CSV table of C-alpha atoms in Angstrom, one decimal:
chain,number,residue,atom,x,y,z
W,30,UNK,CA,-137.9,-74.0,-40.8
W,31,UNK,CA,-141.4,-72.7,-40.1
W,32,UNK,CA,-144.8,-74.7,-39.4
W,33,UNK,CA,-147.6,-74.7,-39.9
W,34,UNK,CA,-150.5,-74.9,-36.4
W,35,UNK,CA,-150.9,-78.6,-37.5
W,36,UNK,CA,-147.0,-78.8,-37.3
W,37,UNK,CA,-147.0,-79.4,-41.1
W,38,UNK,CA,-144.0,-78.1,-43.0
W,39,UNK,CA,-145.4,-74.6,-44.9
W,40,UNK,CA,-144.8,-74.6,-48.5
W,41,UNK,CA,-142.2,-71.8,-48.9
W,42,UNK,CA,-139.8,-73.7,-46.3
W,43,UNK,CA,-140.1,-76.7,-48.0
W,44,UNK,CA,-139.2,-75.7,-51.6
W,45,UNK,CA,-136.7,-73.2,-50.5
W,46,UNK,CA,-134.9,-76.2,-48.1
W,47,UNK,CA,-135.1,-78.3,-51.3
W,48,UNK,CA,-133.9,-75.6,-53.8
W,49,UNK,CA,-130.9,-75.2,-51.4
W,50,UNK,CA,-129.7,-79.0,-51.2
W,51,UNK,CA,-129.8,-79.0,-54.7
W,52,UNK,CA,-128.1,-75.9,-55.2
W,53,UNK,CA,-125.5,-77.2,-53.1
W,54,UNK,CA,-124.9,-80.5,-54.9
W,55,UNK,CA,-124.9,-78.5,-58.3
W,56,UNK,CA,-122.1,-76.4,-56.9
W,57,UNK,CA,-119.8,-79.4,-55.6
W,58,UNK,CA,-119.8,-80.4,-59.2
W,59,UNK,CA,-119.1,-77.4,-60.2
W,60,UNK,CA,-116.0,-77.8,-59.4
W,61,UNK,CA,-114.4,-80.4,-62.1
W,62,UNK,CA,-116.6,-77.9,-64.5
W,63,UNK,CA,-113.2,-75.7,-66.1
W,64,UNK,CA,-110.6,-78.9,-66.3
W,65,UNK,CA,-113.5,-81.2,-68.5
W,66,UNK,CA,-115.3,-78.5,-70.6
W,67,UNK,CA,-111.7,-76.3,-71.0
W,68,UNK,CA,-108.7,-78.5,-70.5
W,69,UNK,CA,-108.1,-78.0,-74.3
W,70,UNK,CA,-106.9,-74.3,-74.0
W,71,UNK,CA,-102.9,-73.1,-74.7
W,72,UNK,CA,-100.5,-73.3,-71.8
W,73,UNK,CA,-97.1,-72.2,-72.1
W,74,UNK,CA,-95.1,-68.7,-72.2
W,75,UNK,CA,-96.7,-66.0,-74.1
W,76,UNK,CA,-92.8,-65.0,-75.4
W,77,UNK,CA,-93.4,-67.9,-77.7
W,78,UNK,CA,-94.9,-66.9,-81.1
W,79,UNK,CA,-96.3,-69.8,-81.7
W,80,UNK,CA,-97.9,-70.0,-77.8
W,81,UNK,CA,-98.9,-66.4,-78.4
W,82,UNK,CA,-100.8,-67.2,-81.8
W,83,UNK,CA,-102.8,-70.0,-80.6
W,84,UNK,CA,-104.2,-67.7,-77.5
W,85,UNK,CA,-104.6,-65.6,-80.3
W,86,UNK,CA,-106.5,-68.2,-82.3
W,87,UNK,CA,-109.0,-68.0,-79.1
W,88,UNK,CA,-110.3,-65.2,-80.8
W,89,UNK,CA,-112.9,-64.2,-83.6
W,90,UNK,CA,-111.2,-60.4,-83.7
W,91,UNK,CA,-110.9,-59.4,-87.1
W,92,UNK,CA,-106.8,-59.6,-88.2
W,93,UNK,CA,-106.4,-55.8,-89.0
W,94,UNK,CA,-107.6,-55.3,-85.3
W,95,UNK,CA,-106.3,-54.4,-82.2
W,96,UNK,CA,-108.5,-54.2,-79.5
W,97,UNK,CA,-107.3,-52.0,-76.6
W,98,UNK,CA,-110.8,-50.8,-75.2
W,99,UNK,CA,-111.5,-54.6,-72.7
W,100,UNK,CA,-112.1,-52.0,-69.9
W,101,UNK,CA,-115.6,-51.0,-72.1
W,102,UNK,CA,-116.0,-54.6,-73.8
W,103,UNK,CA,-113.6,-57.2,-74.1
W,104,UNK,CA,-114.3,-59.9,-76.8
W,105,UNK,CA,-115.6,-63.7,-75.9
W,106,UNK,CA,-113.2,-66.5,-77.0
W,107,UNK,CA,-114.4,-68.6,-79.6
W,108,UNK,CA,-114.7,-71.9,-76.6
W,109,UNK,CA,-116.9,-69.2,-74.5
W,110,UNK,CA,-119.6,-68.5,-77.7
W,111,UNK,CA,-119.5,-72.3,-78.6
W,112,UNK,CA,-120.4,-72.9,-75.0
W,113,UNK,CA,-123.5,-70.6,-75.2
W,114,UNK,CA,-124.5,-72.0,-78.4
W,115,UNK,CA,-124.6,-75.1,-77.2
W,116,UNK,CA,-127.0,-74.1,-74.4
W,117,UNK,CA,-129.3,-72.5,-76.9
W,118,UNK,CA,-129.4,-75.5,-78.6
W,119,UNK,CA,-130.0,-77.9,-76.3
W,120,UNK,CA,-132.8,-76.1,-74.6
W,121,UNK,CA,-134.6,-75.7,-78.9
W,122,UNK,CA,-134.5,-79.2,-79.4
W,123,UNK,CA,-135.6,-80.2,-76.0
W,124,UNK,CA,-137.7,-77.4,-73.9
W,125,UNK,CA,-137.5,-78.0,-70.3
W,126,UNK,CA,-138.9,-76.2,-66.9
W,127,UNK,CA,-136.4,-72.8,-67.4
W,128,UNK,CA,-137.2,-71.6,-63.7
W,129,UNK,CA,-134.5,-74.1,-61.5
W,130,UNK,CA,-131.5,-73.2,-63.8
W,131,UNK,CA,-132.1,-69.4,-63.4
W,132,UNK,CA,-130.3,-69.9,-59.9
W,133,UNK,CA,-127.2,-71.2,-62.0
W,134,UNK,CA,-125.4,-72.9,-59.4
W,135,UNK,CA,-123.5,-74.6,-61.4
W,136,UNK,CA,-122.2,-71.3,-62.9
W,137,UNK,CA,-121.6,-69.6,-59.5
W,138,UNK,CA,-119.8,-72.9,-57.8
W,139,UNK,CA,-116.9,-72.2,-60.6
W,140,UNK,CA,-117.1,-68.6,-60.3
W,141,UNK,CA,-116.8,-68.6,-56.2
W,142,UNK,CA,-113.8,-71.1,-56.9
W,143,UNK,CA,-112.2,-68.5,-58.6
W,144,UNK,CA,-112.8,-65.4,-57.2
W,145,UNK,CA,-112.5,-66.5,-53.1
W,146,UNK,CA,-116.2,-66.8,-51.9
W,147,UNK,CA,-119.1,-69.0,-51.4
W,148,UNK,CA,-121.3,-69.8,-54.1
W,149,UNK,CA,-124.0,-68.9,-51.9
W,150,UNK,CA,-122.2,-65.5,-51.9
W,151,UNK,CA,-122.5,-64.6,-55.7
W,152,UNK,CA,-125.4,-63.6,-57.7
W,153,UNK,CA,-125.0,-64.1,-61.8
W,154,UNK,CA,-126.3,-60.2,-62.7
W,155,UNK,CA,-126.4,-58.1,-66.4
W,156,UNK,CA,-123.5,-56.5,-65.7
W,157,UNK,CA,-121.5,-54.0,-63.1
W,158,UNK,CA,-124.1,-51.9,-63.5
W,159,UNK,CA,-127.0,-53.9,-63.0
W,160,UNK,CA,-125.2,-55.3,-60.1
W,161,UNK,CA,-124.5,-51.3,-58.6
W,162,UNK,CA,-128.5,-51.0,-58.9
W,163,UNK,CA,-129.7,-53.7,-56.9
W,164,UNK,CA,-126.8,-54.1,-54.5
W,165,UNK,CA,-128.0,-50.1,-53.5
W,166,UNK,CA,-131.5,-50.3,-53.5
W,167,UNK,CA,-131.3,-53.6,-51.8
W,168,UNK,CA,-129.8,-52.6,-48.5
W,169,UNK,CA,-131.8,-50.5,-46.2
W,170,UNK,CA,-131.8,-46.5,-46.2
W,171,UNK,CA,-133.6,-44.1,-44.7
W,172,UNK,CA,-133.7,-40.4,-45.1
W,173,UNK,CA,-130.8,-38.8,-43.8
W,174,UNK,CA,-128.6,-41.8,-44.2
W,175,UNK,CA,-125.3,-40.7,-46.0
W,176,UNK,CA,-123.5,-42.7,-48.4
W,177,UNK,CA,-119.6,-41.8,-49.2
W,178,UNK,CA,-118.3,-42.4,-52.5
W,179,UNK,CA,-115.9,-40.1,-54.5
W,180,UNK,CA,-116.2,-37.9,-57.8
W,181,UNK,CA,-113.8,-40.9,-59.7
W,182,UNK,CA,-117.2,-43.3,-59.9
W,183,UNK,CA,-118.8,-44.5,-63.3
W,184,UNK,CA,-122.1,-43.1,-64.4
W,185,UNK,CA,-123.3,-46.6,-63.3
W,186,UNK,CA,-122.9,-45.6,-59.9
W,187,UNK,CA,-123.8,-42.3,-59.6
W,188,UNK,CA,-126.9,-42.7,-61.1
W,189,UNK,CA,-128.5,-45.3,-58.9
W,190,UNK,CA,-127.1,-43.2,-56.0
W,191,UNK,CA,-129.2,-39.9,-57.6
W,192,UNK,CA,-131.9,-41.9,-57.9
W,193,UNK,CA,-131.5,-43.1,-53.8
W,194,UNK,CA,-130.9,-39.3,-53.2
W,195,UNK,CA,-134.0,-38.0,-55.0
W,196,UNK,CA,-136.4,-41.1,-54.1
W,197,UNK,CA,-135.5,-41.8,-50.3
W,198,UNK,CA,-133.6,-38.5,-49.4
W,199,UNK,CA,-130.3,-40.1,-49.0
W,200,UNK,CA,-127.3,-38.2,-48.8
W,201,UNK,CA,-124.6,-38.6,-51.4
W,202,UNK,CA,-121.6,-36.8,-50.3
W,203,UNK,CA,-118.8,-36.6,-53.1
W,204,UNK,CA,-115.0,-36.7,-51.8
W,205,UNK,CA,-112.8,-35.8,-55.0
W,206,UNK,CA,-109.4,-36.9,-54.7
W,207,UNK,CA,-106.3,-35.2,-56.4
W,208,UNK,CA,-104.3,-36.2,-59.4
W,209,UNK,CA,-100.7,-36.9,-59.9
W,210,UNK,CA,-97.7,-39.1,-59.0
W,211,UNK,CA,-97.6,-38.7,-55.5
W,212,UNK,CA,-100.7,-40.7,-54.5
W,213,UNK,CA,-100.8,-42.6,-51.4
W,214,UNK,CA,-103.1,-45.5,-49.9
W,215,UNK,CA,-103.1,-43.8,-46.5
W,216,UNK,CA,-103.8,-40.5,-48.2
W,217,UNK,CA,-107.1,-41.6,-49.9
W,218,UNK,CA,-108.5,-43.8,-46.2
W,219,UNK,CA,-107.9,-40.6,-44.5
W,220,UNK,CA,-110.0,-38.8,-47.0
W,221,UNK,CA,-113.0,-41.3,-46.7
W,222,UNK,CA,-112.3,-41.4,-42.5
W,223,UNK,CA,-112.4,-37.3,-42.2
W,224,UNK,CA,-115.6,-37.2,-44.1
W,225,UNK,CA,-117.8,-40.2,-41.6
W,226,UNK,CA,-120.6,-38.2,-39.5
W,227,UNK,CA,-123.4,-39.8,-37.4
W,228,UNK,CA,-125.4,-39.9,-40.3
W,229,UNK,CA,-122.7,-42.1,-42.5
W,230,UNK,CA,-124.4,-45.7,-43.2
W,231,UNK,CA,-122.1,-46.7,-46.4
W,232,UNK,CA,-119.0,-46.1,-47.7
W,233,UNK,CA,-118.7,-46.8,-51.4
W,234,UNK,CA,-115.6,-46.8,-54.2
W,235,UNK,CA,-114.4,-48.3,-57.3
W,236,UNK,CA,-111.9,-51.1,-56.9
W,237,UNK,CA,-110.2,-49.6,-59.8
W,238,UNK,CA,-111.6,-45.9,-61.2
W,239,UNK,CA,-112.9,-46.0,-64.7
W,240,UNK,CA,-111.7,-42.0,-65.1
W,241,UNK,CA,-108.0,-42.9,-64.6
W,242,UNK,CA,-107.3,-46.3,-63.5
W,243,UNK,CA,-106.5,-45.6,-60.0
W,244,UNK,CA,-106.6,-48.7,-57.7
W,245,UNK,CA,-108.1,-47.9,-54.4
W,246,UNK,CA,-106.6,-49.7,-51.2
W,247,UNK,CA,-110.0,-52.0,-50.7
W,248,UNK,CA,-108.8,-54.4,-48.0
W,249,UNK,CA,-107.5,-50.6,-46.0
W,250,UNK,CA,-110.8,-48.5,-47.0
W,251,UNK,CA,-113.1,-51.9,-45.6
W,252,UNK,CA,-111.2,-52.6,-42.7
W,253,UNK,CA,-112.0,-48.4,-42.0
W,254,UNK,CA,-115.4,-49.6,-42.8
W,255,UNK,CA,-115.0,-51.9,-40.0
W,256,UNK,CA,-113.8,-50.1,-37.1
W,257,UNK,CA,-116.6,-47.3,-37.7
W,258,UNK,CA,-119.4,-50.3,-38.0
W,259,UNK,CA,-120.5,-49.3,-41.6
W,260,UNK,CA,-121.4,-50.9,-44.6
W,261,UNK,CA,-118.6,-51.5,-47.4
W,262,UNK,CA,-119.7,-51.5,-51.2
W,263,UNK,CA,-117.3,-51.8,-54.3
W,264,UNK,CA,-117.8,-50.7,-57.5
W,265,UNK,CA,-115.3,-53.8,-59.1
W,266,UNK,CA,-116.6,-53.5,-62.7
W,267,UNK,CA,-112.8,-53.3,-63.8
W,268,UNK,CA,-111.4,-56.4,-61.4
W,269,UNK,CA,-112.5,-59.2,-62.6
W,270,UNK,CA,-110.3,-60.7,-65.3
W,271,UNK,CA,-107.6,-58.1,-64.3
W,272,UNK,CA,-107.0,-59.4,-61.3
W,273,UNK,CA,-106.6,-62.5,-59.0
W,274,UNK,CA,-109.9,-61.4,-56.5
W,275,UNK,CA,-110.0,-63.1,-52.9
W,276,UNK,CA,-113.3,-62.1,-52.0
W,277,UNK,CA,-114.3,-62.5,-48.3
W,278,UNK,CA,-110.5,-61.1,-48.1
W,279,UNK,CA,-111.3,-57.8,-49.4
W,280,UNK,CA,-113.5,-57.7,-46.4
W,281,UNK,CA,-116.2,-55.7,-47.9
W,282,UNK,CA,-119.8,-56.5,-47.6
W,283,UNK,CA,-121.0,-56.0,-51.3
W,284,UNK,CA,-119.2,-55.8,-54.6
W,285,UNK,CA,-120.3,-56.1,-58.4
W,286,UNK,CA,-118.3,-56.9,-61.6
W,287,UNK,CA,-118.0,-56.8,-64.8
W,288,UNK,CA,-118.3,-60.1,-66.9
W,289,UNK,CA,-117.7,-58.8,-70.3
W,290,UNK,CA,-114.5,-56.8,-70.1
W,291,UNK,CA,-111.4,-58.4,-68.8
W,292,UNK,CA,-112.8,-61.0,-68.0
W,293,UNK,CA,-114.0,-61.8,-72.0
W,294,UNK,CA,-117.8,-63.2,-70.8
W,295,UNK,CA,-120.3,-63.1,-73.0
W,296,UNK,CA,-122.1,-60.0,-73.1
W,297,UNK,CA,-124.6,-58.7,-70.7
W,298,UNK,CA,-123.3,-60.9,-67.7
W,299,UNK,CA,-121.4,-59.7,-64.2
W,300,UNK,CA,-121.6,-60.5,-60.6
W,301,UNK,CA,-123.1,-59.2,-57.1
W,302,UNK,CA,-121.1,-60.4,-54.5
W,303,UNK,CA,-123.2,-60.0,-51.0
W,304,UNK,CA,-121.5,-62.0,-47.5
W,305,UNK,CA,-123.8,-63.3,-46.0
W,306,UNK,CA,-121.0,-64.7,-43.4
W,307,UNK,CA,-119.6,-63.1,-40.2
W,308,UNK,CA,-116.0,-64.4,-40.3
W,309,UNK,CA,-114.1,-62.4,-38.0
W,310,UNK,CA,-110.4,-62.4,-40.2
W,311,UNK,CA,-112.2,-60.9,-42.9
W,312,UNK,CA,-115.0,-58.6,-41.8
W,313,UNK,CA,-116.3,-59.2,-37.9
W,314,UNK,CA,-119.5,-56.8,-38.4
W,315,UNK,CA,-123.0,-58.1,-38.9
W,316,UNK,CA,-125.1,-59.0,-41.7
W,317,UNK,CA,-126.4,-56.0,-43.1
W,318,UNK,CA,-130.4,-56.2,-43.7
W,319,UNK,CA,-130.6,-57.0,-47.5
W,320,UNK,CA,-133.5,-57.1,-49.7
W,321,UNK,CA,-134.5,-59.1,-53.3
W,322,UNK,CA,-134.8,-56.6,-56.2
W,323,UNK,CA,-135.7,-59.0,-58.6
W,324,UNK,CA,-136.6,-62.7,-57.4
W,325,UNK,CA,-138.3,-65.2,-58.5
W,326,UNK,CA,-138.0,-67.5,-54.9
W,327,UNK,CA,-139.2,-64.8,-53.0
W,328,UNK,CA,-142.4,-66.3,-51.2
W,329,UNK,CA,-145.7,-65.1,-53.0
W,330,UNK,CA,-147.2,-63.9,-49.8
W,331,UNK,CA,-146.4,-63.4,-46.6
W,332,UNK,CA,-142.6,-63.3,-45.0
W,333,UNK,CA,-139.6,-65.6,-45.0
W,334,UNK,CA,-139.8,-68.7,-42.9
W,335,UNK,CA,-138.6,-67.9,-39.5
W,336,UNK,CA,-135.5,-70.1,-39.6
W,337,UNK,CA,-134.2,-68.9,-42.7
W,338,UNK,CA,-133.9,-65.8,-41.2
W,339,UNK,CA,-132.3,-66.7,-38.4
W,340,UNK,CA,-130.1,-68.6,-40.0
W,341,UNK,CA,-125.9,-68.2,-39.8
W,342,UNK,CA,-125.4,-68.6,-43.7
W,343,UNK,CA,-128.5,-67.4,-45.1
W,344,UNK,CA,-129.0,-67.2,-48.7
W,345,UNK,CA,-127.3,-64.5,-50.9
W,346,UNK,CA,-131.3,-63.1,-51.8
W,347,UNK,CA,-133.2,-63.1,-48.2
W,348,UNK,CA,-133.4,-60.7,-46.0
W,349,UNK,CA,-130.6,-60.5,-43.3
W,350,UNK,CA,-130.5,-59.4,-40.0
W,351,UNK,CA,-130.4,-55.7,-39.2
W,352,UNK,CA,-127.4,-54.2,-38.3
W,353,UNK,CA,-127.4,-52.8,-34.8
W,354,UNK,CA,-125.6,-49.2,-34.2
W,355,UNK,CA,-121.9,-50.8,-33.1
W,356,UNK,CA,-119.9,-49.8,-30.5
W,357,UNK,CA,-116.0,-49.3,-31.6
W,358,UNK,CA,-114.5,-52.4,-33.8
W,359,UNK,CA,-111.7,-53.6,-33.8
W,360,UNK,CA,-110.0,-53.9,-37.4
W,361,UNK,CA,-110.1,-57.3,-38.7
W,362,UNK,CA,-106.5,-58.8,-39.1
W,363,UNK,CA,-105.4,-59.0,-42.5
W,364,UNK,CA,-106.3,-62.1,-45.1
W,365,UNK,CA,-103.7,-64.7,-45.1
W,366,UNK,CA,-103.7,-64.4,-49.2
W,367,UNK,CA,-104.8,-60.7,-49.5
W,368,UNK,CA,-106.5,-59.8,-52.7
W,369,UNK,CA,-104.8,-58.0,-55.4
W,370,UNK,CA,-107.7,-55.7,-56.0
W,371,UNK,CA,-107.2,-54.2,-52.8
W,372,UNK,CA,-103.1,-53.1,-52.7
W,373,UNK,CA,-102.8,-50.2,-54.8
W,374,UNK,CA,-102.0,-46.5,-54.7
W,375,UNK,CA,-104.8,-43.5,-54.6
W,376,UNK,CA,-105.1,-39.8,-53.5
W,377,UNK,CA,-104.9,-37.6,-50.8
W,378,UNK,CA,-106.2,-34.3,-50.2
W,379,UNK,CA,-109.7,-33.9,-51.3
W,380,UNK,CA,-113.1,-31.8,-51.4
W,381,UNK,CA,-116.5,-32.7,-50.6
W,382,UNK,CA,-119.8,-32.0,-52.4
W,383,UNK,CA,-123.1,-33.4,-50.5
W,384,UNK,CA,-126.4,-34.0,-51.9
W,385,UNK,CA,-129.0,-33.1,-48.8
């Protein structure tokens, strides 16, 4: 923590040392949160019609209809829209200061709880692609610097990654990977490894394609990220909900998700998902240098407080220290409790289209 000449705390530390003990506290009771609020919900096997009905019961979907689309929208659960109402409620019969709850720790204790992370690690966002925009214009890229992604990525990604191409002259190069039954993990890591030049900063993917449901081998494609000192991001709009997530054993350094599809949020919600650990059985690179898009605790004037940026477990919003140009690293040893998201089959041969 900064001081001042006089040796007087400055203001910024102070209220962001405050902020962060109560953050903390709010997030330890976070915990109990799903068992009191939820502990009403069905249980059982779904064979059973009459388990089946009450799950169905969840629901406010009309009779005559059968969603199939949760990969564009699912559909909130009766207990998830009560929930909000009640919020809207309680803050029109009794306005309050709105500005300390916009960190929703509470929120993000439960949700690190569930999907294998710090809450200091996950950002509440308006979505995947919301999430997509500010993880990429939040890490640092020069022109020149080439990102690797794939043909397979929503709109969501590719546009943020024009707008990095025409605004900073970063180069987007394009892998496309084949179609067909004969995919292979290994197939689609050697793609992504034959296309890294000097000039490669990040490699990017979708956990699982929004084209045609491929899963990608994250926990493979990161550890590739490792050994070639690069920055990992993960397009996981389709994961959460779909599948148990472990994320600091992905391994990856940034990942968004979707809120509102399988996982049947409310509308307009996701995650960002930025370590801001060094744990050497999950990803033994540096921080990455990582910058606020939108912030409302970013100081007013002048730069962070010393400390905090110095710090071992900085916040998920501050800037982090700058990643040096590695020597070779060593892959980091698989999770104990690998996530889901990242076993899975993709493709192998592929071509390349570059934006320079």
């Amino acid at each position: 923590m900064s001081t001042s000449p006089a040796g007087a705390i400055e203001p910024s530390a102070a209220v962001a040392a405050a902020r962060e003990r109560a953050e903390s506290v709010a997030a330890e009771q976070a915990a109990v949160i799903p068992e009191q609020r939820f502990n009403h919900l069905p249980s059982g096997p779904l064979e059973d019609p009459a388990n089946w009905r009450s799950v169905r019961d969840l629901f406010s979907l009309r009779d005559d209809l059968l969603h199939l689309n949760a990969g564009t929208m699912g559909s909130a659960p009766s207990p998830v829209l009560a929930e909000l109402g009640e919020a809207d409620r309680a803050y029109a019969a009794h306005p309050a200061d709105p500005y300390p709850p916009t960190t929703l720790a509470r929120t993000r204790g439960v949700l690190a709880r569930s999907y294998g992370c710090d809450f200091d690690e996950i950002a509440v966002v308006q979505g995947a692609a919301d999430g997509n925009a500010r993880i990429l214009n939040g890490i640092d890229l020069e022109p020149g610097d080439e990102v690797i992604t794939t043909t397979h990525e929503c709109y969501t990604m590719h546009a943020p990654l024009n707008v990095l191409h025409n605004r900073r002259d970063v180069v987007v190069t394009k892998l496309t990977p084949p179609l067909g039954p004969h995919q292979s993990a290994d197939e689609i890591v050697a793609m992504f490894e034959a296309a890294i030049t000097s000039r490669t900063k990040v490699l990017e993917w979708a956990g699982v394609t929004f084209t045609v449901g491929t899963t990608f081998p994250t926990r493979a494609l990161a550890e590739l990220a490792h050994r070639h000192g690069l920055i990992s991001i993960v397009d996981g709009a389709h994961l959460p909900g779909q599948f148990e997530l472990d994320l600091h054993g992905t391994g990856v350094d940034f990942l968004s998700g979707s809120g509102a599809k399988y996982q049947c949020g409310p509308m307009g919600t996701g995650i960002v998902y930025a370590r801001n650990k060094v744990l050497p059985e999950y990803n033994p690179l540096p921080l990455p240098e990582f910058w606020p898009v939108i912030s409302l605790w970013y100081p007013i004037e002048g730069k962070l407080p010393r400390a905090r940026r110095a710090a071992s477990t900085p916040t998920t919003w501050q800037r982090c220290c700058r990643r040096p140009a590695p020597p070779t690293f060593r892959a980091a040893p698989r999770c104990k409790r690998p996530a889901r998201s990242g076993i899975g089959s993709a493709a192998g041969t592929s071509s390349a289209t570059s934006w320079a």
